[in-house]
Amino acid sequence: MSVIVIEFITLDGIVSDPDGSGGTPGGGWAFRHGRETVAGDKFRLGGTLDDGVLLLGRTTWQAFSHIWPGRDDPFSTRMNTAPKLVVSRTLTDTSAWANSRVADGPLLDVVKREERDVIVIGSLSVVRALMAEDLVDEYRLLTFPTILGTGDRLFPVGAAYTPLECVSAEHSGAAVLTRYRRATG
């Protein structure tokens, strides 16, 4: 089992409001680079979606539950059929998006019990909790040529030293997809 973090990120490390739904002053920065930059399986999830589980915070799940169920392209079909765990203390009804359920128990216990690969998309509070416990095995970051200067950063000031190795880097439209794994040795 691996924990894989998926994020749209700016050159200066901001991950907040890439689609503009948060209404922040610089929001929507990822989608200004054209649909081809963000559409489809940009994070090269492929079979990982088929065999793994999506782990989402409530806010991300609610946003996705309004978007993904109405789509039927091959990647959307994978997203819609993938099992989904929602981390929430308040959400009770997950019927808006197929194969979703509220995670049973505290986040860290849920992740440690999971036997499948865990894919976390967005969901910054979930990612930070996993980072704090050194449970993230891989980061897949779609970096956009944008500097916002303000917003929530993926790696906050004071984050623990974590050596990573770059596994791959490739252009994806206007952005660059980089994959980093925990450094070994």
PDB file of N, CA and C in Angstrom, residues 134 136-139 155 159-166 180-185:
ATOM      1  N   ASP A 134       4.262  11.300   8.495  1.00  0.00           N
ATOM      2  CA  ASP A 134       5.189  10.706   7.523  1.00  0.00           C
ATOM      3  C   ASP A 134       4.561   9.507   6.804  1.00  0.00           C
ATOM      4  N   VAL A 136       3.024   9.863   3.660  1.00  0.00           N
ATOM      5  CA  VAL A 136       2.952  10.088   2.218  1.00  0.00           C
ATOM      6  C   VAL A 136       4.148   9.413   1.546  1.00  0.00           C
ATOM      7  N   ASP A 137       3.848   8.548   0.582  1.00  0.00           N
ATOM      8  CA  ASP A 137       4.904   7.844  -0.138  1.00  0.00           C
ATOM      9  C   ASP A 137       5.285   8.527  -1.442  1.00  0.00           C
ATOM     10  N   GLU A 138       4.313   9.225  -2.058  1.00  0.00           N
ATOM     11  CA  GLU A 138       4.569   9.821  -3.362  1.00  0.00           C
ATOM     12  C   GLU A 138       3.741  11.087  -3.535  1.00  0.00           C
ATOM     13  N   TYR A 139       4.345  12.076  -4.173  1.00  0.00           N
ATOM     14  CA  TYR A 139       3.653  13.306  -4.565  1.00  0.00           C
ATOM     15  C   TYR A 139       3.642  13.361  -6.083  1.00  0.00           C
ATOM     16  N   PHE A 155       3.533  22.707   1.187  1.00  0.00           N
ATOM     17  CA  PHE A 155       4.531  22.481   2.226  1.00  0.00           C
ATOM     18  C   PHE A 155       4.663  23.768   3.030  1.00  0.00           C
ATOM     19  N   ALA A 159       7.630  22.833   7.933  1.00  0.00           N
ATOM     20  CA  ALA A 159       7.365  21.414   7.667  1.00  0.00           C
ATOM     21  C   ALA A 159       8.636  20.609   7.941  1.00  0.00           C
ATOM     22  N   ALA A 160       8.460  19.373   8.329  1.00  0.00           N
ATOM     23  CA  ALA A 160       9.589  18.504   8.644  1.00  0.00           C
ATOM     24  C   ALA A 160      10.449  18.238   7.409  1.00  0.00           C
ATOM     25  N   TYR A 161      11.742  18.102   7.640  1.00  0.00           N
ATOM     26  CA  TYR A 161      12.663  17.737   6.572  1.00  0.00           C
ATOM     27  C   TYR A 161      12.249  16.386   6.020  1.00  0.00           C
ATOM     28  N   THR A 162      12.077  16.303   4.711  1.00  0.00           N
ATOM     29  CA  THR A 162      11.667  15.061   4.065  1.00  0.00           C
ATOM     30  C   THR A 162      12.427  14.920   2.756  1.00  0.00           C
ATOM     31  N   PRO A 163      13.423  14.057   2.701  1.00  0.00           N
ATOM     32  CA  PRO A 163      14.147  13.867   1.441  1.00  0.00           C
ATOM     33  C   PRO A 163      13.292  13.102   0.431  1.00  0.00           C
ATOM     34  N   LEU A 164      13.213  13.641  -0.786  1.00  0.00           N
ATOM     35  CA  LEU A 164      12.452  13.022  -1.858  1.00  0.00           C
ATOM     36  C   LEU A 164      13.358  12.826  -3.055  1.00  0.00           C
ATOM     37  N   GLU A 165      12.955  11.929  -3.952  1.00  0.00           N
ATOM     38  CA  GLU A 165      13.668  11.784  -5.213  1.00  0.00           C
ATOM     39  C   GLU A 165      12.679  11.990  -6.348  1.00  0.00           C
ATOM     40  N   CYS A 166      13.134  12.673  -7.386  1.00  0.00           N
ATOM     41  CA  CYS A 166      12.297  12.920  -8.556  1.00  0.00           C
ATOM     42  C   CYS A 166      12.294  11.648  -9.398  1.00  0.00           C
ATOM     43  N   TYR A 180       7.412  12.651  -7.271  1.00  0.00           N
ATOM     44  CA  TYR A 180       8.447  12.538  -6.251  1.00  0.00           C
ATOM     45  C   TYR A 180       8.081  11.419  -5.300  1.00  0.00           C
ATOM     46  N   ARG A 181       9.060  10.610  -4.952  1.00  0.00           N
ATOM     47  CA  ARG A 181       8.873   9.547  -3.965  1.00  0.00           C
ATOM     48  C   ARG A 181       9.855   9.769  -2.826  1.00  0.00           C
ATOM     49  N   ARG A 182       9.554   9.152  -1.713  1.00  0.00           N
ATOM     50  CA  ARG A 182      10.486   9.171  -0.594  1.00  0.00           C
ATOM     51  C   ARG A 182      11.844   8.695  -1.043  1.00  0.00           C
ATOM     52  N   ALA A 183      12.866   9.413  -0.667  1.00  0.00           N
ATOM     53  CA  ALA A 183      14.228   9.010  -1.016  1.00  0.00           C
ATOM     54  C   ALA A 183      14.597   7.766  -0.210  1.00  0.00           C
ATOM     55  N   THR A 184      15.253   6.853  -0.866  1.00  0.00           N
ATOM     56  CA  THR A 184      15.707   5.640  -0.170  1.00  0.00           C
ATOM     57  C   THR A 184      17.214   5.690  -0.054  1.00  0.00           C
ATOM     58  N   GLY A 185      17.676   5.317   1.100  1.00  0.00           N
ATOM     59  CA  GLY A 185      19.114   5.243   1.321  1.00  0.00           C
ATOM     60  C   GLY A 185      19.809   6.505   1.527  1.00  0.00           C
TER      61      GLY A 185
END
